[in-house]
PDB file of C-alpha atoms in Angstrom:
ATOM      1  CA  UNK V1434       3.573 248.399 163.809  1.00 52.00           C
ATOM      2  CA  UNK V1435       4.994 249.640 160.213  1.00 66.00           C
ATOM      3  CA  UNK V1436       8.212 250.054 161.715  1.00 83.00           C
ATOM      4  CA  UNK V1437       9.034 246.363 162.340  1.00 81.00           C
ATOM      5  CA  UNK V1438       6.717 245.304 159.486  1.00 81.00           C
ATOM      6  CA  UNK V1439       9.094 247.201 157.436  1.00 85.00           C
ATOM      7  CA  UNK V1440      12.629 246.223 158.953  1.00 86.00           C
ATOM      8  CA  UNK V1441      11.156 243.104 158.144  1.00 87.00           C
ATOM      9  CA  UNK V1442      10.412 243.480 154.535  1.00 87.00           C
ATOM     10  CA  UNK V1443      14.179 245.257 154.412  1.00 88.00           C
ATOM     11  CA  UNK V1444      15.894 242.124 155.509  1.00 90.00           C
ATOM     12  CA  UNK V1445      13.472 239.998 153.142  1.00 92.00           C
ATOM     13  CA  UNK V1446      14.444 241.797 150.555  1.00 90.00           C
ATOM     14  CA  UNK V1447      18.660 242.075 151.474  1.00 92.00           C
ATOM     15  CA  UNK V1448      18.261 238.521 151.851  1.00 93.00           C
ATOM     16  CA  UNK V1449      17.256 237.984 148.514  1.00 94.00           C
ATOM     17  CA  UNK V1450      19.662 239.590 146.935  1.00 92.00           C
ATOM     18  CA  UNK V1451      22.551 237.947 148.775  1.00 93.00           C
ATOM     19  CA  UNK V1452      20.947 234.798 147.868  1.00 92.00           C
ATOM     20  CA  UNK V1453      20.740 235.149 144.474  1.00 91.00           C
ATOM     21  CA  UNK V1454      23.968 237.068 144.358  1.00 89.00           C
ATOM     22  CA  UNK V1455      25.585 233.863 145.948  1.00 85.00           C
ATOM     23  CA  UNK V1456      23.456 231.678 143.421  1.00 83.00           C
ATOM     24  CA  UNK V1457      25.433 233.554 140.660  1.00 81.00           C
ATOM     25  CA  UNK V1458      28.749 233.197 142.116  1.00 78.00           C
ATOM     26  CA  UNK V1459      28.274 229.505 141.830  1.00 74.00           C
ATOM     27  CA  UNK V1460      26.804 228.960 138.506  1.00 72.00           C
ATOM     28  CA  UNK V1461      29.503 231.281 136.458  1.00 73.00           C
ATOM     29  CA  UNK V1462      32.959 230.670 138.871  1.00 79.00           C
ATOM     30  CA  UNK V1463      32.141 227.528 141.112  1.00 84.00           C
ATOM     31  CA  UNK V1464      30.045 224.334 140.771  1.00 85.00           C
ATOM     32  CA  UNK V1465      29.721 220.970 142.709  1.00 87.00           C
ATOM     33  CA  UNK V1466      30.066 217.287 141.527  1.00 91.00           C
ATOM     34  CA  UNK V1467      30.289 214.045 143.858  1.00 92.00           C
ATOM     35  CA  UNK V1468      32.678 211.237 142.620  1.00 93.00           C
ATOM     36  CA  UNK V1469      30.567 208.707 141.020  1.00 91.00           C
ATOM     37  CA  UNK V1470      33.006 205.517 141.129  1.00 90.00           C
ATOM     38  CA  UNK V1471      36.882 204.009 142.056  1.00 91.00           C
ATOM     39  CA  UNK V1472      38.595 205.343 138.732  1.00 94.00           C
ATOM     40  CA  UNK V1473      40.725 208.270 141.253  1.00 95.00           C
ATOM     41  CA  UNK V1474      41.039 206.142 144.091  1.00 91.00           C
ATOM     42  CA  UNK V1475      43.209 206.805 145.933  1.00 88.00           C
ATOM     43  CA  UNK V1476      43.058 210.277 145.663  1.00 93.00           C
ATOM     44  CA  UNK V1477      39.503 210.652 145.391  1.00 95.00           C
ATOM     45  CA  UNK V1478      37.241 208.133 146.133  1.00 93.00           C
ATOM     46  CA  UNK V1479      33.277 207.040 145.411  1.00 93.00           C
ATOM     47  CA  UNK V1480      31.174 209.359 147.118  1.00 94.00           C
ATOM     48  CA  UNK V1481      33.585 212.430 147.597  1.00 96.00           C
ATOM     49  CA  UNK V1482      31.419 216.131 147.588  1.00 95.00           C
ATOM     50  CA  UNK V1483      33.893 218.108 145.474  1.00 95.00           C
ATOM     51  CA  UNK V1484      34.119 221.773 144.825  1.00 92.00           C
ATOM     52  CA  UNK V1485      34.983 223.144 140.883  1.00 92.00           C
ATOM     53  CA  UNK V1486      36.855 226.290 139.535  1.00 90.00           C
ATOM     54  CA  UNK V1487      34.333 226.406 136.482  1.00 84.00           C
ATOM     55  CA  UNK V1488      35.238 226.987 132.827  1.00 76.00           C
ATOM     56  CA  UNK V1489      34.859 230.819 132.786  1.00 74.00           C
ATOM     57  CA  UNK V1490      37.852 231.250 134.980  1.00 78.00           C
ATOM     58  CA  UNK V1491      39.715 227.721 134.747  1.00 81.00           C
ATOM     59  CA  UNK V1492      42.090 228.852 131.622  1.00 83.00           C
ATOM     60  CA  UNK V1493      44.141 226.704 129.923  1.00 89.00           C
ATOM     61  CA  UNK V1494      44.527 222.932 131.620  1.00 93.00           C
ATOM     62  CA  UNK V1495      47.477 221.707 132.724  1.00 95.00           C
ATOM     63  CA  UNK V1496      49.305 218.382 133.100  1.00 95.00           C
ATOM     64  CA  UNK V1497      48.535 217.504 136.266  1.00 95.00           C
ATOM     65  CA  UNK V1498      45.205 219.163 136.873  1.00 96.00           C
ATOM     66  CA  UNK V1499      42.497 216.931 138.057  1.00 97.00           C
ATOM     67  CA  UNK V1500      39.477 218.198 136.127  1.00 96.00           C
ATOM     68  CA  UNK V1501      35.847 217.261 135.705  1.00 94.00           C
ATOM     69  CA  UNK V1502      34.575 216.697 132.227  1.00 93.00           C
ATOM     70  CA  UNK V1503      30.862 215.773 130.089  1.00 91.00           C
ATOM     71  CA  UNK V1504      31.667 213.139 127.602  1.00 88.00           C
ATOM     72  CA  UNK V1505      28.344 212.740 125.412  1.00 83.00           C
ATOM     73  CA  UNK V1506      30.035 209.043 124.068  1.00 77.00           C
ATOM     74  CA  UNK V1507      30.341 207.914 127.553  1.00 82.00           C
ATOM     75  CA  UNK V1508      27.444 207.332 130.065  1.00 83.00           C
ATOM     76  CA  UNK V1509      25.344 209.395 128.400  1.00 82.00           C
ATOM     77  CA  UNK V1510      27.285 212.743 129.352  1.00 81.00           C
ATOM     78  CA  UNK V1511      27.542 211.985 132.971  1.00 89.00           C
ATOM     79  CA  UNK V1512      30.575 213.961 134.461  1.00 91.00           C
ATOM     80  CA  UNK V1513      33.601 212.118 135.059  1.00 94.00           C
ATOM     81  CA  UNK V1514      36.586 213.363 137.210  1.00 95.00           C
ATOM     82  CA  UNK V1515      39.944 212.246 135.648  1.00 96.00           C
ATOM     83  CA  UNK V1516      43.826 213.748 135.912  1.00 97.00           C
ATOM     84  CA  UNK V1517      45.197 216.138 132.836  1.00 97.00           C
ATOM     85  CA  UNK V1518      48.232 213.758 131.393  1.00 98.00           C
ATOM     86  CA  UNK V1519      49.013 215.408 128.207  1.00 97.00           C
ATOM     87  CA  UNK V1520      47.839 218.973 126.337  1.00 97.00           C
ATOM     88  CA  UNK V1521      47.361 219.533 122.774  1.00 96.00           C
ATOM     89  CA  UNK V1522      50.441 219.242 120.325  1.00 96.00           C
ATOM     90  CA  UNK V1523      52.151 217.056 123.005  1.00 97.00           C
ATOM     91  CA  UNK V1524      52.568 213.242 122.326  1.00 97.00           C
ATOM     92  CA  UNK V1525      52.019 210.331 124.343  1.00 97.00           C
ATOM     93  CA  UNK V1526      53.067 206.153 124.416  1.00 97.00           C
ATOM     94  CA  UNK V1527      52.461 204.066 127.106  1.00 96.00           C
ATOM     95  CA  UNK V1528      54.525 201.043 127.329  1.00 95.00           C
ATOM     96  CA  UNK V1529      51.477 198.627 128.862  1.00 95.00           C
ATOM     97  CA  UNK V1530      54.241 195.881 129.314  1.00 95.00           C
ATOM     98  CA  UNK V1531      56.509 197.896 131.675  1.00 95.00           C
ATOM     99  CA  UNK V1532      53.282 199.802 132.639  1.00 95.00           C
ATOM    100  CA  UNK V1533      55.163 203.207 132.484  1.00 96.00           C
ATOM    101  CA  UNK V1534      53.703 206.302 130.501  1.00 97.00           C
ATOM    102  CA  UNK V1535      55.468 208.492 128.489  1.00 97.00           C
ATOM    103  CA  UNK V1536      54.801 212.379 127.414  1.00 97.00           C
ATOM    104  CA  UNK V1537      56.623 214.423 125.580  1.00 96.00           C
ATOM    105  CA  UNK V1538      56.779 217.355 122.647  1.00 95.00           C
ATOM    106  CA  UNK V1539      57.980 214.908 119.923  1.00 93.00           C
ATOM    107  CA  UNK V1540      58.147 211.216 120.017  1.00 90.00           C
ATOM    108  CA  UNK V1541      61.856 211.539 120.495  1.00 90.00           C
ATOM    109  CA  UNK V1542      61.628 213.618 123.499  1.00 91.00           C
ATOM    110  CA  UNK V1543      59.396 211.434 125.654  1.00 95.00           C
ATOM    111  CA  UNK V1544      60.089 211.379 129.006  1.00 96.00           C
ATOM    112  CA  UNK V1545      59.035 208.906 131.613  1.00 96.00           C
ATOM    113  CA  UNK V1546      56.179 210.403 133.870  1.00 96.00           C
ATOM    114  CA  UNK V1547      56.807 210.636 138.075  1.00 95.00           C
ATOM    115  CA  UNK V1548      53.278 209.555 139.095  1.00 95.00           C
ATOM    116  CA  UNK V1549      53.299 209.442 142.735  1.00 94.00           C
ATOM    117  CA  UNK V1550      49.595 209.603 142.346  1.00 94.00           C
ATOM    118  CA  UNK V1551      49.180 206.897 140.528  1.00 94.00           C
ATOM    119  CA  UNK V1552      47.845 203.357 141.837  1.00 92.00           C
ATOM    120  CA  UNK V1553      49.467 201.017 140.430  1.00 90.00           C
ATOM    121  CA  UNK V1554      51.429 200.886 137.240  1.00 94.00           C
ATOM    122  CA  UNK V1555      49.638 201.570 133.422  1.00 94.00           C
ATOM    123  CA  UNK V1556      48.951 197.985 132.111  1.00 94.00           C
ATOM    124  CA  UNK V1557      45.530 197.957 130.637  1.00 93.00           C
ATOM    125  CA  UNK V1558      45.098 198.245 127.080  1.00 93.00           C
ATOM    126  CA  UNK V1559      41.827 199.823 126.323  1.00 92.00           C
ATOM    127  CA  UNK V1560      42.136 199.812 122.680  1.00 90.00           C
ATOM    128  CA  UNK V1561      43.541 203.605 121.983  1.00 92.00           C
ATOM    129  CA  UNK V1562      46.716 203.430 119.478  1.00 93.00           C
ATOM    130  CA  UNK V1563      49.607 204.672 120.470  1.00 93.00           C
ATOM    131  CA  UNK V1564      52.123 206.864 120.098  1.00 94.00           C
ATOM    132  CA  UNK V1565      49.451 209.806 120.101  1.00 95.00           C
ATOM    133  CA  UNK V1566      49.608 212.605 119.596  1.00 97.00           C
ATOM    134  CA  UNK V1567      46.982 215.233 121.547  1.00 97.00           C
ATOM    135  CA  UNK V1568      44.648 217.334 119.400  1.00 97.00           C
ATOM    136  CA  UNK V1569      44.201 221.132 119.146  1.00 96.00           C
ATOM    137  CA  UNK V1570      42.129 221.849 121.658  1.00 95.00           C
ATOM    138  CA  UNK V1571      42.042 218.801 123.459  1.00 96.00           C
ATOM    139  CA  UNK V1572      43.516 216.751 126.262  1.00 97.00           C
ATOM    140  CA  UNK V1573      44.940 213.059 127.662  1.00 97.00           C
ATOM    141  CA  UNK V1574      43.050 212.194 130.717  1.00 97.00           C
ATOM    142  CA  UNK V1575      43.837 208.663 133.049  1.00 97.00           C
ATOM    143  CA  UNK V1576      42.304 207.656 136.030  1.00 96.00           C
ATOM    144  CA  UNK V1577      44.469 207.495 139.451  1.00 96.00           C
ATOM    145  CA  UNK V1578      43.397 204.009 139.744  1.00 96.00           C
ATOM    146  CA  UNK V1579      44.954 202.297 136.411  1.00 94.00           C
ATOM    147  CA  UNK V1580      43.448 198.999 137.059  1.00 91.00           C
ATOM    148  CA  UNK V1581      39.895 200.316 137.363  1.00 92.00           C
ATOM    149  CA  UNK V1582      39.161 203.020 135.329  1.00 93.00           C
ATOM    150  CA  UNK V1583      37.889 204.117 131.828  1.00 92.00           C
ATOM    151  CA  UNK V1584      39.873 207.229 130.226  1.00 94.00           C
ATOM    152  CA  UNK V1585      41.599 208.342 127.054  1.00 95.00           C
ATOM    153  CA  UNK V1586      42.722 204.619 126.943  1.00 95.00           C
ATOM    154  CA  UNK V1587      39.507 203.728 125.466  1.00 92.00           C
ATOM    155  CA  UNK V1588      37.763 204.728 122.445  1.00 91.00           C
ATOM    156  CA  UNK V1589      34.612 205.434 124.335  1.00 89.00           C
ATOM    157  CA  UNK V1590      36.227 208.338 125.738  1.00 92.00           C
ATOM    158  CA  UNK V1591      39.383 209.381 123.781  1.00 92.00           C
ATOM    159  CA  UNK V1592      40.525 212.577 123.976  1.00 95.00           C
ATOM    160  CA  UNK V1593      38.594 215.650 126.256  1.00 95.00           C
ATOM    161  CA  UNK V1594      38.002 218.543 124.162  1.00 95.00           C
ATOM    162  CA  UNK V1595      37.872 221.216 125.819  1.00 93.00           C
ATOM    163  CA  UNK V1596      34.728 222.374 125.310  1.00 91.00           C
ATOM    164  CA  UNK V1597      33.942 218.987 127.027  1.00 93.00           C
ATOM    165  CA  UNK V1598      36.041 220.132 130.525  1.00 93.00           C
ATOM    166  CA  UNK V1599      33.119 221.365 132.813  1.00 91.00           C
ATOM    167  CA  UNK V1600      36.109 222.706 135.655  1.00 92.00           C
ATOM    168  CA  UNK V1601      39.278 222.023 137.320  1.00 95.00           C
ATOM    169  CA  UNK V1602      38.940 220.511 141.144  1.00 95.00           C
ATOM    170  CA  UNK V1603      39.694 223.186 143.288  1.00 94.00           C
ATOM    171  CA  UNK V1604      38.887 221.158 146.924  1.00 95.00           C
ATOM    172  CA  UNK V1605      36.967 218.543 148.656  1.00 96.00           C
ATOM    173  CA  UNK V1606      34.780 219.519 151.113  1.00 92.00           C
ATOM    174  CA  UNK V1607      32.803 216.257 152.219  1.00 95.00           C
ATOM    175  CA  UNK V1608      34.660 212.828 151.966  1.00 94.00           C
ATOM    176  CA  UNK V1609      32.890 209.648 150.558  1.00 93.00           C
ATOM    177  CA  UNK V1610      33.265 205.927 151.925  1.00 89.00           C
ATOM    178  CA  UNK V1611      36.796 204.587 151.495  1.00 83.00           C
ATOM    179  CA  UNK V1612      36.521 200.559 150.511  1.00 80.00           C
ATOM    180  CA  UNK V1613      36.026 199.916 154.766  1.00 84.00           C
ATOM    181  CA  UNK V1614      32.792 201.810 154.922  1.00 85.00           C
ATOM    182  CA  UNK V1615      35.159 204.689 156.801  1.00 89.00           C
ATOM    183  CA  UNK V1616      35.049 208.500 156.004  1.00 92.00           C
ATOM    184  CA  UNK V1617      38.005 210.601 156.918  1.00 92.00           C
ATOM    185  CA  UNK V1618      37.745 214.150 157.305  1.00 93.00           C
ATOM    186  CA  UNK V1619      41.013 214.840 157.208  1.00 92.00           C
ATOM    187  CA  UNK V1620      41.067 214.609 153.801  1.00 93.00           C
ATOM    188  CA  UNK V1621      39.375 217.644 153.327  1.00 93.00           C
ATOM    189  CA  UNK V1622      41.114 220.159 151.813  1.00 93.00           C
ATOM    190  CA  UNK V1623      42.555 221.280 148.345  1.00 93.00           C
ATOM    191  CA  UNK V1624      43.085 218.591 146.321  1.00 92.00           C
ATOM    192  CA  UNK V1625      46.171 218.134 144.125  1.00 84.00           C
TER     193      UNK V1625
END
């Protein structure tokens, strides 16, 4: 009777330590946010289960990156998921008539953005001033869905410090409802 009351109590306890040594695996490299909203659509939609490279091993963000961030001034600190534009020092001018964004090192060095990612062109003024120019320590963020989404446009959100950036998307493991009520798996994957 001890025999398999203790093999038992060995795997209860093995168990718990791979649980909790999974738990802290998540909460210091990985964490998990679903897309609240259309402001990435299409390449991320309402609803999406998404998987985070967190802060302590995310480094420096990059144009490009598709990050998750906390910003106290908007919805109460709710995360939003948005795409890196432009990093700190760089400068930025969107030309809302032509709906074409520009980023460069100086204001004479702007270069037209390839946004392939993009839906539809840049033509919403939120009420940001520009040319800007991106703080220390902070960066640009836009939505992939121009027409319907609040980002650095706006003076509610502004600029992400990044102290604000709570990880860089990594992959998305469950998909949400497209705009047909349809949910395709074969969007799983890494997302770019």
């Amino acid at each position: 009777k001890d025999s398999w009351q203790k093999s038992v109590l060995l795997y209860l306890h093995d168990l718990v330590y791979m649980l909790c040594a999974i738990m802290l695996v998540f909460l210091l490299l990985f964490r998990m946010v679903i897309v609240s909203g259309s402001s990435m659509y299409d390449t991320l939609v309402d609803g999406d289960y998404l998987l985070l490279l967190g802060n302590l091993f995310y480094g420096e963000p990059k144009a490009g990156d598709v990050i998750v961030a906390s910003k106290g001034s908007f919805k109460d600190g709710s995360p939003i998921v948005k795409r890196v534009i432009a990093t700190e020092g760089q400068w930025v001018y969107i030309d809302f008539h032509e709906g074409i964004v520009y980023v460069g090192d100086d204001p004479p060095s702007m270069q037209a953005l390839d946004e392939p990612y993009a839906l539809g062109l840049t033509t919403m003024d939120e009420g940001t001033k520009f040319p800007l120019q991106v703080k220390e320590g902070c960066v640009f963020v836009l939505g992939d869905n121009r027409g319907d989404s609040t980002d650095s446009r706006s003076p509610k959100i502004g600029l992400i410090d990044r102290r604000e950036i709570m990880g860089k998307v990594i992959f998305l493991f469950f998909p949400g409802e497209d705009y047909s009520g349809n949910r395709d798996f074969g969007r799983i994957g890494a997302v770019s």
